[in-house]
mmCIF file of C-alpha atoms in Angstrom:
data_model
loop_
_atom_site.group_PDB
_atom_site.id
_atom_site.type_symbol
_atom_site.label_atom_id
_atom_site.label_comp_id
_atom_site.label_asym_id
_atom_site.label_seq_id
_atom_site.Cartn_x
_atom_site.Cartn_y
_atom_site.Cartn_z
ATOM 1 C CA UNK A 1 95.455 23.108 -53.151
ATOM 2 C CA UNK A 2 96.072 26.153 -55.432
ATOM 3 C CA UNK A 3 99.045 27.574 -53.381
ATOM 4 C CA UNK A 4 100.751 24.214 -53.350
ATOM 5 C CA UNK A 5 100.269 23.794 -57.100
ATOM 6 C CA UNK A 6 101.678 27.295 -57.780
ATOM 7 C CA UNK A 7 104.626 26.644 -55.479
ATOM 8 C CA UNK A 8 105.331 23.334 -57.219
ATOM 9 C CA UNK A 9 105.176 25.005 -60.636
ATOM 10 C CA UNK A 10 107.461 27.850 -59.494
ATOM 11 C CA UNK A 11 109.954 25.404 -58.029
ATOM 12 C CA UNK A 12 109.898 23.395 -61.266
ATOM 13 C CA UNK A 13 110.632 26.516 -63.276
ATOM 14 C CA UNK A 14 113.450 27.455 -60.889
ATOM 15 C CA UNK A 15 114.959 23.968 -61.222
ATOM 16 C CA UNK A 16 114.795 24.171 -65.023
ATOM 17 C CA UNK A 17 116.420 27.618 -65.036
ATOM 18 C CA UNK A 18 119.119 26.399 -62.617
ATOM 19 C CA UNK A 19 119.870 23.439 -64.844
ATOM 20 C CA UNK A 20 120.132 25.704 -67.904
ATOM 21 C CA UNK A 21 122.383 28.117 -66.049
ATOM 22 C CA UNK A 22 124.537 25.231 -64.836
ATOM 23 C CA UNK A 23 124.806 23.944 -68.391
ATOM 24 C CA UNK A 24 125.937 27.410 -69.560
ATOM 25 C CA UNK A 25 128.512 27.545 -66.752
ATOM 26 C CA UNK A 26 129.780 24.098 -67.617
ATOM 27 C CA UNK A 27 130.040 25.136 -71.272
ATOM 28 C CA UNK A 28 131.876 28.247 -70.185
ATOM 29 C CA UNK A 29 134.197 26.073 -68.087
ATOM 30 C CA UNK A 30 134.974 23.956 -71.106
ATOM 31 C CA UNK A 31 135.606 27.068 -73.184
ATOM 32 C CA UNK A 32 137.829 28.513 -70.473
ATOM 33 C CA UNK A 33 139.680 25.230 -70.229
ATOM 34 C CA UNK A 34 140.253 25.252 -73.949
ATOM 35 C CA UNK A 35 141.353 28.860 -73.796
ATOM 36 C CA UNK A 36 143.699 28.035 -70.938
ATOM 37 C CA UNK A 37 145.174 25.208 -72.927
ATOM 38 C CA UNK A 38 145.780 27.547 -75.878
ATOM 39 C CA UNK A 39 147.403 30.091 -73.584
ATOM 40 C CA UNK A 40 149.622 27.452 -72.063
ATOM 41 C CA UNK A 41 150.663 26.389 -75.556
ATOM 42 C CA UNK A 42 151.250 29.979 -76.503
ATOM 43 C CA UNK A 43 153.329 30.426 -73.332
ATOM 44 C CA UNK A 44 155.565 27.602 -74.396
ATOM 45 C CA UNK A 45 155.823 28.955 -77.921
ATOM 46 C CA UNK A 46 156.330 32.578 -77.037
ATOM 47 C CA UNK A 47 158.627 32.777 -74.099
ATOM 48 C CA UNK A 48 159.037 36.463 -74.624
ATOM 49 C CA UNK A 49 155.448 36.986 -73.747
ATOM 50 C CA UNK A 50 155.593 34.483 -70.913
ATOM 51 C CA UNK A 51 154.897 36.968 -68.137
ATOM 52 C CA UNK A 52 151.814 38.317 -69.875
ATOM 53 C CA UNK A 53 150.643 34.842 -70.611
ATOM 54 C CA UNK A 54 151.322 33.842 -66.988
ATOM 55 C CA UNK A 55 149.266 36.787 -65.798
ATOM 56 C CA UNK A 56 146.522 35.789 -68.183
ATOM 57 C CA UNK A 57 146.853 32.232 -67.003
ATOM 58 C CA UNK A 58 146.489 33.330 -63.389
ATOM 59 C CA UNK A 59 143.488 35.386 -64.344
ATOM 60 C CA UNK A 60 141.946 32.467 -66.186
ATOM 61 C CA UNK A 61 142.697 30.127 -63.282
ATOM 62 C CA UNK A 62 141.042 32.584 -60.903
ATOM 63 C CA UNK A 63 138.105 32.866 -63.264
ATOM 64 C CA UNK A 64 137.929 29.066 -63.525
ATOM 65 C CA UNK A 65 138.033 28.765 -59.730
ATOM 66 C CA UNK A 66 135.275 31.351 -59.442
ATOM 67 C CA UNK A 67 133.244 29.528 -62.052
ATOM 68 C CA UNK A 68 133.788 26.236 -60.257
ATOM 69 C CA UNK A 69 132.683 27.816 -56.981
ATOM 70 C CA UNK A 70 129.667 29.254 -58.766
ATOM 71 C CA UNK A 71 128.881 25.821 -60.218
ATOM 72 C CA UNK A 72 129.147 24.235 -56.766
ATOM 73 C CA UNK A 73 126.859 26.926 -55.312
ATOM 74 C CA UNK A 74 124.374 26.475 -58.145
ATOM 75 C CA UNK A 75 124.432 22.727 -57.709
ATOM 76 C CA UNK A 76 123.737 23.191 -53.996
ATOM 77 C CA UNK A 77 120.916 25.644 -54.767
ATOM 78 C CA UNK A 78 119.548 23.275 -57.401
ATOM 79 C CA UNK A 79 119.585 20.398 -54.892
ATOM 80 C CA UNK A 80 117.766 22.612 -52.392
ATOM 81 C CA UNK A 81 115.186 23.541 -55.033
ATOM 82 C CA UNK A 82 114.723 19.885 -55.923
ATOM 83 C CA UNK A 83 114.175 19.035 -52.253
ATOM 84 C CA UNK A 84 111.670 21.887 -51.937
ATOM 85 C CA UNK A 85 109.947 20.703 -55.103
ATOM 86 C CA UNK A 86 109.747 17.148 -53.706
ATOM 87 C CA UNK A 87 108.378 18.513 -50.428
ATOM 88 C CA UNK A 88 105.811 20.583 -52.322
ATOM 89 C CA UNK A 89 104.850 17.526 -54.383
ATOM 90 C CA UNK A 90 104.464 15.455 -51.230
ATOM 91 C CA UNK A 91 102.419 18.237 -49.657
ATOM 92 C CA UNK A 92 100.226 18.379 -52.752
ATOM 93 C CA UNK A 93 99.819 14.579 -52.737
ATOM 94 C CA UNK A 94 98.978 14.655 -49.042
ATOM 95 C CA UNK A 95 96.459 17.430 -49.626
ATOM 96 C CA UNK A 96 94.923 15.376 -52.441
ATOM 97 C CA UNK A 97 94.776 12.310 -50.204
ATOM 98 C CA UNK A 98 93.218 14.388 -47.409
ATOM 99 C CA UNK A 99 90.666 15.801 -49.839
ATOM 100 C CA UNK A 100 89.818 12.309 -51.097
ATOM 101 C CA UNK A 101 89.554 11.029 -47.520
ATOM 102 C CA UNK A 102 87.298 13.975 -46.623
ATOM 103 C CA UNK A 103 85.124 13.218 -49.654
ATOM 104 C CA UNK A 104 84.926 9.555 -48.632
ATOM 105 C CA UNK A 105 84.021 10.585 -45.063
ATOM 106 C CA UNK A 106 81.374 12.918 -46.435
ATOM 107 C CA UNK A 107 79.929 10.142 -48.594
ATOM 108 C CA UNK A 108 79.900 7.757 -45.634
ATOM 109 C CA UNK A 109 78.260 10.416 -43.473
ATOM 110 C CA UNK A 110 75.609 11.012 -46.129
ATOM 111 C CA UNK A 111 75.006 7.272 -46.419
ATOM 112 C CA UNK A 112 74.732 6.998 -42.623
ATOM 113 C CA UNK A 113 72.386 9.977 -42.589
ATOM 114 C CA UNK A 114 70.196 8.348 -45.224
ATOM 115 C CA UNK A 115 70.246 5.089 -43.252
ATOM 116 C CA UNK A 116 69.411 6.991 -40.067
ATOM 117 C CA UNK A 117 66.488 8.709 -41.784
ATOM 118 C CA UNK A 118 65.178 5.349 -42.998
ATOM 119 C CA UNK A 119 65.573 3.882 -39.502
ATOM 120 C CA UNK A 120 63.808 6.891 -38.010
ATOM 121 C CA UNK A 121 60.919 6.462 -40.442
ATOM 122 C CA UNK A 122 60.715 2.774 -39.538
ATOM 123 C CA UNK A 123 60.718 3.583 -35.819
ATOM 124 C CA UNK A 124 58.008 6.180 -36.379
ATOM 125 C CA UNK A 125 55.901 3.587 -38.174
ATOM 126 C CA UNK A 126 56.452 1.160 -35.292
ATOM 127 C CA UNK A 127 55.560 3.895 -32.791
ATOM 128 C CA UNK A 128 52.322 4.623 -34.658
ATOM 129 C CA UNK A 129 51.524 0.896 -34.707
ATOM 130 C CA UNK A 130 52.279 0.581 -30.984
ATOM 131 C CA UNK A 131 50.157 3.654 -30.292
ATOM 132 C CA UNK A 132 47.250 2.174 -32.235
ATOM 133 C CA UNK A 133 47.665 -1.151 -30.433
ATOM 134 C CA UNK A 134 47.805 0.661 -27.094
ATOM 135 C CA UNK A 135 44.635 2.612 -27.892
ATOM 136 C CA UNK A 136 42.914 -0.586 -28.999
ATOM 137 C CA UNK A 137 44.098 -2.337 -25.831
ATOM 138 C CA UNK A 138 42.805 0.499 -23.673
ATOM 139 C CA UNK A 139 39.479 0.319 -25.493
ATOM 140 C CA UNK A 140 39.389 -3.450 -24.977
ATOM 141 C CA UNK A 141 40.262 -3.001 -21.298
ATOM 142 C CA UNK A 142 37.446 -0.499 -20.870
ATOM 143 C CA UNK A 143 35.034 -2.824 -22.655
ATOM 144 C CA UNK A 144 36.307 -5.766 -20.602
ATOM 145 C CA UNK A 145 35.718 -3.760 -17.422
ATOM 146 C CA UNK A 146 32.160 -3.007 -18.517
ATOM 147 C CA UNK A 147 31.582 -6.645 -19.505
ATOM 148 C CA UNK A 148 33.071 -7.786 -16.185
ATOM 149 C CA UNK A 149 30.751 -5.532 -14.221
ATOM 150 C CA UNK A 150 27.819 -6.796 -16.275
ATOM 151 C CA UNK A 151 28.854 -10.418 -15.799
ATOM 152 C CA UNK A 152 29.379 -9.877 -12.069
ATOM 153 C CA UNK A 153 25.875 -8.443 -11.891
ATOM 154 C CA UNK A 154 24.533 -11.444 -13.794
ATOM 155 C CA UNK A 155 26.494 -13.822 -11.547
ATOM 156 C CA UNK A 156 25.086 -12.153 -8.438
ATOM 157 C CA UNK A 157 21.627 -12.361 -9.926
ATOM 158 C CA UNK A 158 22.131 -16.049 -10.706
ATOM 159 C CA UNK A 159 23.448 -16.609 -7.167
ATOM 160 C CA UNK A 160 20.362 -14.947 -5.768
ATOM 161 C CA UNK A 161 18.153 -17.081 -8.025
ATOM 162 C CA UNK A 162 20.075 -20.200 -6.983
ATOM 163 C CA UNK A 163 19.657 -19.284 -3.333
ATOM 164 C CA UNK A 164 15.907 -18.851 -3.903
ATOM 165 C CA UNK A 165 15.738 -22.177 -5.713
ATOM 166 C CA UNK A 166 17.696 -23.806 -2.899
ATOM 167 C CA UNK A 167 15.205 -22.430 -0.390
ATOM 168 C CA UNK A 168 12.264 -23.618 -2.531
ATOM 169 C CA UNK A 169 13.930 -26.996 -2.951
ATOM 170 C CA UNK A 170 14.372 -27.286 0.826
ATOM 171 C CA UNK A 171 10.739 -26.519 1.347
ATOM 172 C CA UNK A 172 9.698 -29.016 -1.293
ATOM 173 C CA UNK A 173 12.057 -31.611 0.239
ATOM 174 C CA UNK A 174 10.459 -31.136 3.645
ATOM 175 C CA UNK A 175 7.002 -31.440 2.084
ATOM 176 C CA UNK A 176 8.103 -34.561 0.199
ATOM 177 C CA UNK A 177 9.448 -36.130 3.376
ATOM 178 C CA UNK A 178 6.201 -35.334 5.142
ATOM 179 C CA UNK A 179 4.232 -36.886 2.262
ATOM 180 C CA UNK A 180 6.441 -39.981 2.369
ATOM 181 C CA UNK A 181 5.830 -40.336 6.117
ATOM 182 C CA UNK A 182 2.100 -39.840 5.642
ATOM 183 C CA UNK A 183 2.109 -42.362 2.792
ATOM 184 C CA UNK A 184 3.926 -44.870 4.959
ATOM 185 C CA UNK A 185 1.382 -44.407 7.752
ATOM 186 C CA UNK A 186 -1.500 -44.835 5.340
ATOM 187 C CA UNK A 187 0.145 -47.861 3.760
ATOM 188 C CA UNK A 188 0.676 -49.499 7.123
ATOM 189 C CA UNK A 189 -2.922 -48.783 8.198
ATOM 190 C CA UNK A 190 -4.259 -50.146 4.945
ATOM 191 C CA UNK A 191 -2.202 -53.308 5.340
ATOM 192 C CA UNK A 192 -3.556 -53.808 8.897
ATOM 193 C CA UNK A 193 -7.111 -53.446 7.682
ATOM 194 C CA UNK A 194 -6.550 -56.021 4.951
ATOM 195 C CA UNK A 195 -5.134 -58.517 7.425
ATOM 196 C CA UNK A 196 -8.120 -58.082 9.733
ATOM 197 C CA UNK A 197 -10.539 -58.603 6.861
ATOM 198 C CA UNK A 198 -8.806 -61.777 5.685
ATOM 199 C CA UNK A 199 -8.809 -63.217 9.256
ATOM 200 C CA UNK A 200 -12.561 -62.624 9.701
ATOM 201 C CA UNK A 201 -13.358 -64.247 6.369
ATOM 202 C CA UNK A 202 -11.293 -67.339 7.247
ATOM 203 C CA UNK A 203 -13.066 -67.757 10.569
ATOM 204 C CA UNK A 204 -16.492 -67.656 8.940
ATOM 205 C CA UNK A 205 -15.458 -70.213 6.366
ATOM 206 C CA UNK A 206 -14.127 -72.585 9.032
ATOM 207 C CA UNK A 207 -17.325 -72.353 11.101
ATOM 208 C CA UNK A 208 -19.440 -73.146 8.033
ATOM 209 C CA UNK A 209 -17.387 -76.232 7.316
ATOM 210 C CA UNK A 210 -17.698 -77.606 10.871
ATOM 211 C CA UNK A 211 -21.420 -77.151 10.851
#
């Protein structure tokens, strides 16, 4: 994020400046220490000026104490700046991770959207196929209904024809039975006539032989 990057850069600059200032204070401390050592030597060498040197020594000690307090304060401020810089860096890293995660989520969403579009197209194709099959089935059902009515009509017609044939067959059967009975009567009468004729011929032959 831009604000986080600017804050991190500003904190880095502040830490660098604090370190430079601390280095200058530490150098000043060393210089003051050296100066104090020279004054202490001078105090031993020039006892006549001891009070002035002592006053200067007190002043230098006070200055050194102030510098040490300033160094401690700067070190504390520098530590605080370093912590803020670390926090800003972590915030920037977290923002980067969140941005990467959002990009990954967006890519996954786009991939899912593309997959959903493909699935929708496939379902539409299946729906069109089912619709065509349904229309064809309805057409077949209508045609089957028409064929069924036609076949039922033909079956009824055949039944009527069969009933007529059955009636004709019954009539013919009765006629055939009557013919069979008549034929039997005629056959029996013919057989009786043949027996009578054979008996008469035998009698005539026997009479001729006796004579």
